[in-house]
XYZ file of N, CA and C in Angstrom:
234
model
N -30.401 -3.926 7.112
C -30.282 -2.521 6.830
C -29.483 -1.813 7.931
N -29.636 -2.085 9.213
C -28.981 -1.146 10.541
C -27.647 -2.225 10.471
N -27.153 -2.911 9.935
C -26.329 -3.581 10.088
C -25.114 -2.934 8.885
N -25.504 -2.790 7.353
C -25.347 -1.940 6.528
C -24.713 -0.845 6.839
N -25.767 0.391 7.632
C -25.358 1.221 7.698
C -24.572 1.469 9.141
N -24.726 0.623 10.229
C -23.024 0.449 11.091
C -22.021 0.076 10.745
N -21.487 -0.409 9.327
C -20.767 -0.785 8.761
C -20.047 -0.066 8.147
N -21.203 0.971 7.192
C -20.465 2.022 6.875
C -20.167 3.159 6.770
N -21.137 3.837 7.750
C -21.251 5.083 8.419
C -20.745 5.260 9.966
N -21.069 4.337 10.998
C -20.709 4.422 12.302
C -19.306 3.418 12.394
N -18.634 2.921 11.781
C -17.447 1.775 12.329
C -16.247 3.037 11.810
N -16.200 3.749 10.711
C -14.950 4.266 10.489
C -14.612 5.361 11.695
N -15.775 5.811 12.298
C -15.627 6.728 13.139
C -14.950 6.201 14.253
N -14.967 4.888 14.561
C -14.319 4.340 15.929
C -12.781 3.546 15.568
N -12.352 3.386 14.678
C -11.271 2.995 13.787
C -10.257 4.394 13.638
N -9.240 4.492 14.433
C -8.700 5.522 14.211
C -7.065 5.173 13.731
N -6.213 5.807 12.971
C -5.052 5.240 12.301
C -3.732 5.367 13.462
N -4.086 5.425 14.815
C -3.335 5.385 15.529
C -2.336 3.781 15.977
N -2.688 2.938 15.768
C -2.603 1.362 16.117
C -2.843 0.699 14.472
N -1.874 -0.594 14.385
C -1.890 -0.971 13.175
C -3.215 -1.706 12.613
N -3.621 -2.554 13.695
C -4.846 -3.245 13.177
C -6.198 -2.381 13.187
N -6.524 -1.171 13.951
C -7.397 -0.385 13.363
C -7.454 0.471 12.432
N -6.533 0.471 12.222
C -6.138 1.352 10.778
C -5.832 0.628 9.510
N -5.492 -0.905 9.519
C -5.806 -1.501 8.056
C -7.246 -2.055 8.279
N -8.289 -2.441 9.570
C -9.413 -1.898 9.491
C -10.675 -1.124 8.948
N -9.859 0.252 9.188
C -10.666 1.391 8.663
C -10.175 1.803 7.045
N -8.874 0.932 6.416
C -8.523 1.290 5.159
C -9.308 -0.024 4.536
N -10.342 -0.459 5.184
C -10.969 -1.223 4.481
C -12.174 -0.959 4.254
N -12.899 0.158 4.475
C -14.036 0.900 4.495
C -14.104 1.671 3.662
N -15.541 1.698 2.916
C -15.785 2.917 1.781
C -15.084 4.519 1.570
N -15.430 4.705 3.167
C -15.226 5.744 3.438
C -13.987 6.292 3.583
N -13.161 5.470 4.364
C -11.919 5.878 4.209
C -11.118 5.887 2.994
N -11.511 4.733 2.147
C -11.088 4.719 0.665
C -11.479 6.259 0.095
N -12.694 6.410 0.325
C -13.340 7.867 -0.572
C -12.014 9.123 -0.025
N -11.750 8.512 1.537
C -11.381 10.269 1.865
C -10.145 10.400 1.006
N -8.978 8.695 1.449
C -8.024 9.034 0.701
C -7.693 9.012 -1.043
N -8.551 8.997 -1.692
C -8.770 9.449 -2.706
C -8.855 11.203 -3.086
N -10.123 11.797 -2.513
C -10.144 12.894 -2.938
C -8.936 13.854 -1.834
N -8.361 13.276 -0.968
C -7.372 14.146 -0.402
C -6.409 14.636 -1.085
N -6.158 15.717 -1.081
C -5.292 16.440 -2.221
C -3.981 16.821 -1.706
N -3.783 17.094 -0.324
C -2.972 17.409 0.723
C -2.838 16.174 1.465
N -2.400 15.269 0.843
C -2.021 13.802 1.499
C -0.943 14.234 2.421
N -1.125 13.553 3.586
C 0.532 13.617 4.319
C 0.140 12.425 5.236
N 1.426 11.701 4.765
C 1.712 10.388 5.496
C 1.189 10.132 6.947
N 0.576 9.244 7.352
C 0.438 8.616 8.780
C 1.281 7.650 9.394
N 0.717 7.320 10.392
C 1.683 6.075 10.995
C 1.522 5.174 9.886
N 0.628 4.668 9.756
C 0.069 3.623 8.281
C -0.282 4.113 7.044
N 0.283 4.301 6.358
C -0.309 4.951 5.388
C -0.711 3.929 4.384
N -1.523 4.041 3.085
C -1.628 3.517 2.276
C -2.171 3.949 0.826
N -1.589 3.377 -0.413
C -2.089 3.814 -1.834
C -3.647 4.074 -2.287
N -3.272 4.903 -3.132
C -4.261 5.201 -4.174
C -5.110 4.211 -4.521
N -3.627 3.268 -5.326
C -4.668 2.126 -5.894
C -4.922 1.121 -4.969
N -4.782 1.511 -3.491
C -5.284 0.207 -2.153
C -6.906 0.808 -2.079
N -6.982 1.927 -2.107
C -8.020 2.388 -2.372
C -8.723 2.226 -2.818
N -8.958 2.428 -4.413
C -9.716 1.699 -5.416
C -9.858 0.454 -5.413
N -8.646 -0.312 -4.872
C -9.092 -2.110 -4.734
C -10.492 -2.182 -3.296
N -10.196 -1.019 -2.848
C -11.437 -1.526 -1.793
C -12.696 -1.393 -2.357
N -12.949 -0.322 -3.671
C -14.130 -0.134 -3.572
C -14.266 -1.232 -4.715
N -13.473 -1.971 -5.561
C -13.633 -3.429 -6.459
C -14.296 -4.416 -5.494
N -13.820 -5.125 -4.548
C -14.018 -5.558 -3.569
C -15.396 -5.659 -2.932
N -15.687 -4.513 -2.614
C -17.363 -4.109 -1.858
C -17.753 -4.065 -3.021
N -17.811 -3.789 -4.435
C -18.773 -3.990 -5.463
C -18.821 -5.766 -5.323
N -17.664 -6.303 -5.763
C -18.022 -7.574 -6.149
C -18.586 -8.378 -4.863
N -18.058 -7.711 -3.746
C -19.347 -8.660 -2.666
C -20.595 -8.315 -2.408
N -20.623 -7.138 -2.936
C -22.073 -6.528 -3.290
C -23.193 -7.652 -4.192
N -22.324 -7.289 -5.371
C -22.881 -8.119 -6.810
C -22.859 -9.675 -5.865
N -22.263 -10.517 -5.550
C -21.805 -11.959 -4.911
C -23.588 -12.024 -3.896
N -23.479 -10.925 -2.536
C -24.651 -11.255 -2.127
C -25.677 -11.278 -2.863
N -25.936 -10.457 -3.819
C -27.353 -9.912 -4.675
C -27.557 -11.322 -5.616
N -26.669 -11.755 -6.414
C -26.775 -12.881 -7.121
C -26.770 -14.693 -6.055
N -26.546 -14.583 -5.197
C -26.578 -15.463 -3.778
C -28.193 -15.600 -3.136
N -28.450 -14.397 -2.799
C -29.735 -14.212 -2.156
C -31.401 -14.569 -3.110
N -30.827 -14.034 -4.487
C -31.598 -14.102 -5.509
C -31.802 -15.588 -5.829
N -30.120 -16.274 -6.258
C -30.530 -17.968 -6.102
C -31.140 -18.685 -5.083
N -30.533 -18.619 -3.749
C -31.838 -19.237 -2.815
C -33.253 -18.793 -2.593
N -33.214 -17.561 -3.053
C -34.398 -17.326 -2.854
C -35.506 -17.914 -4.148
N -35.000 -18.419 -5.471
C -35.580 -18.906 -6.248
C -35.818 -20.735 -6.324
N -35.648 -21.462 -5.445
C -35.029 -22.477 -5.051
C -36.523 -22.962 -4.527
């Protein structure tokens, strides 16, 4: 659970789009997906990235979502 939520509440905050590898980093996080989505006043960064890079992140964290839940459930029935 504290592992969870450093993941995806406390890591985007230290991930800033200044440097390339913390910033495809933090475009790998819920959160940053969410912001650049509802941003309406987009304006380019050093890194920028799509809409639909966006939405592939949150495909992604579902299906490793669904992957652990169906994983944990089989060993645990074992």
């Amino acid at each position: 659970m504290i592992t969870s939520v450093v993941v995806v509440l406390v890591l985007p905050l230290f991930l800033t789009d200044g440097r390339h590898w913390p910033a495809v980093a933090g475009h790998t996080l819920p959160y940053r997906a969410w912001l650049r989505l509802v941003d309406v006043n987009y304006s380019p960064m050093a890194f920028p990235w799509t809409v639909g890079g966006a939405w592939t992140v949150y495909v992604v964290w579902a299906c490793a979502a669904c992957a652990v839940a169906v994983t944990s459930v089989h060993l645990r029935d074992q």
